[in-house]
Structure formats: C-alpha cells, structure tokens
N, CA, C and O of each residue as an XYZ file, in Angstrom:
208
protein
N      50.974      1.078    183.652
C      49.910      2.675    182.946
C      50.622      2.173    181.579
O      51.588      1.463    181.299
N      49.360      3.123    180.673
C      48.949      3.132    179.460
C      50.689      3.770    178.292
O      51.294      4.721    178.784
N      50.878      3.576    177.840
C      51.840      4.643    176.911
C      51.253      5.110    175.919
O      50.386      4.800    175.103
N      52.682      6.852    176.463
C      51.320      7.938    175.908
C      50.737      8.346    176.645
O      50.329      9.465    176.335
N      50.238      7.801    178.164
C      49.961      8.985    178.585
C      50.648      9.687    178.891
O      50.246     10.813    178.596
N      51.581      9.694    179.378
C      52.625     10.905    180.908
C      52.690     11.423    179.490
O      51.524     11.719    179.229
N      53.334     11.650    178.590
C      53.478     12.360    177.873
C      52.235     13.440    176.806
O      52.399     14.546    176.292
N      51.226     12.654    176.813
C      49.745     13.688    176.517
C      49.127     14.062    177.802
O      48.067     14.611    177.502
N      49.308     14.032    179.561
C      49.016     14.059    180.402
C      50.440     15.514    180.422
O      49.827     16.498    180.008
N      51.814     15.923    180.692
C      52.529     16.533    180.183
C      52.411     18.201    179.607
O      52.590     19.355    179.998
N      51.952     17.379    178.329
C      52.131     18.059    177.768
C      49.847     19.113    177.474
O      49.479     19.726    176.471
N      49.446     18.986    178.094
C      47.533     19.213    178.690
C      48.749     20.094    179.812
O      48.909     21.307    179.677
N      49.318     19.510    180.592
C      50.165     21.130    181.692
C      50.720     21.464    181.514
O      51.342     21.875    182.494
N      51.320     21.791    180.206
C      52.174     22.535    179.662
C      51.687     23.699    178.508
O      52.127     24.806    178.196
N      50.805     23.051    178.148
C      49.937     23.785    177.180
C      49.185     24.950    178.013
O      49.265     26.167    177.847
N      48.494     24.277    178.881
C      47.637     24.900    179.707
C      48.485     26.158    180.707
O      47.873     26.973    181.397
N      50.080     26.086    180.589
C      50.762     27.449    182.094
C      50.650     27.874    180.400
O      50.218     29.024    180.315
N      50.861     27.393    179.340
C      51.415     28.809    177.670
C      51.032     29.907    177.643
O      51.354     30.651    176.717
N      48.720     28.512    177.790
C      47.460     28.714    177.475
C      48.029     30.962    178.318
O      48.102     32.100    177.853
N      48.282     30.141    179.919
C      47.802     31.374    180.543
C      48.880     32.799    180.511
O      48.432     33.881    180.890
N      50.114     32.693    180.094
C      50.720     33.477    179.879
C      51.073     33.997    178.519
O      52.189     34.446    178.256
N      50.039     33.917    177.625
C      49.983     34.269    176.661
C      49.583     36.057    176.807
O      50.106     36.911    176.091
N      48.697     36.309    177.739
C      48.321     37.817    177.935
C      49.284     38.623    179.081
O      49.020     39.668    179.676
N      50.726     37.603    179.198
C      52.093     38.377    179.776
C      52.662     39.041    178.535
O      52.247     38.942    177.380
N      53.962     39.918    179.116
C      54.643     40.292    178.250
C      55.411     39.499    177.587
O      56.148     39.935    176.702
N      55.359     38.257    177.901
C      56.085     36.689    177.576
C      55.270     36.573    176.259
O      54.810     35.431    176.255
N      54.987     37.057    175.440
C      54.092     36.130    174.001
C      54.743     35.012    173.715
O      54.395     33.838    173.840
N      56.267     35.753    173.096
C      57.149     34.262    172.028
C      57.070     33.457    172.773
O      56.498     32.382    172.594
N      57.944     34.017    174.318
C      58.097     32.145    175.119
C      56.402     31.325    175.128
O      56.040     30.210    174.751
N      55.962     32.017    175.495
C      54.527     31.890    175.588
C      54.063     30.982    174.529
O      53.334     30.037    174.832
N      54.497     31.229    173.060
C      53.684     31.044    172.030
C      54.646     29.330    172.368
O      54.129     28.265    172.707
N      56.114     29.614    172.125
C      56.097     28.736    172.066
C      56.240     27.041    173.334
O      56.386     25.820    173.299
N      56.089     28.012    174.125
C      55.133     26.879    174.921
C      54.656     25.911    174.913
O      54.932     24.720    175.057
N      53.563     26.768    174.648
C      52.049     26.193    173.401
C      52.635     24.691    172.832
O      52.609     23.484    173.073
N      53.177     25.700    171.897
C      53.564     25.128    170.453
C      54.237     23.846    171.290
O      53.711     22.764    171.028
N      55.029     23.825    171.996
C      55.915     22.929    172.731
C      54.966     21.296    173.634
O      55.496     20.199    173.809
N      53.548     21.680    174.027
C      52.767     21.432    175.122
C      52.032     20.664    173.926
O      52.053     19.433    173.949
N      51.156     21.566    172.515
C      50.274     20.788    172.265
C      51.350     19.789    171.261
O      50.645     18.839    170.920
N      52.505     19.644    170.763
C      53.202     18.381    169.781
C      53.089     17.120    171.437
O      52.568     16.008    171.355
N      53.525     17.522    172.373
C      53.329     16.390    172.940
C      52.662     15.716    173.342
O      52.818     14.624    173.889
N      51.212     16.722    172.947
C      49.870     15.620    173.433
C      49.368     14.900    171.929
O      48.811     13.823    171.719
N      49.731     15.767    171.180
C      49.896     14.676    169.980
C      51.185     13.475    169.782
O      51.308     12.924    168.688
N      51.643     13.309    170.352
C      52.746     12.839    169.743
C      52.437     11.643    171.007
O      52.951     10.527    170.943
N      51.366     12.134    172.343
C      50.997     10.996    173.039
C      49.896     10.492    173.115
O      49.575      9.561    173.853
N      48.973     11.285    172.072
C      47.398     10.489    171.434
C      48.036      9.842    170.407
O      47.228      9.052    169.920
N      49.422      9.776    169.663
C      49.429      8.593    168.686
C      50.089      7.438    169.448
O      49.376      6.441    169.338
N      51.058      7.230    170.094
C      51.275      6.607    170.867
C      50.389      5.707    171.463
O      50.375      4.483    171.601
N      49.631      6.658    171.790
C      48.123      5.941    172.560
C      46.915      4.963    171.792
O      46.287      4.026    172.286
N      46.836      5.513    170.465
C      45.870      4.681    169.441
C      47.304      3.812    168.371
O      46.873      2.781    167.854
N      48.659      4.073    168.063
C      49.966      3.050    168.333
C      49.537      1.597    169.106
O      49.206      0.621    168.434
N      49.569      1.568    170.263
C      50.045      0.555    170.969
C      48.669     -0.209    171.148
O      48.717     -1.279    171.755
N      47.429      0.244    170.670
C      46.471     -0.559    171.493
C      46.068     -1.601    171.045
O      45.279     -2.288    171.694
C-alpha cells in the first residue's frame, strides 16, 4: 500500500465527521475536528506526491 494513503483516507473520515458536527451545539470542537482532518489530508497528499 502506498505510503500517505492511510493518513489521507483517515483525514477524509475525520473531516466528514467534523463537518457533520458543525450543526450541533459543539461548534468549537467540530471546527477543531474538521481542521485536524484537513491537516491529515494535506500531509497524506504530500506523502503521496513525495514518494511518487
């Protein structure tokens, strides 16, 4: 399996759950979760491009 794929997929799942929580009363936590997921997507994409 290509290195960087797991963090990118994990980041997608975490970002989706953070986006789903944005409409709840926990907006601050949802924003943090969304940012954490987006960071994983970016870092996974960097690994995928770098290890090409």
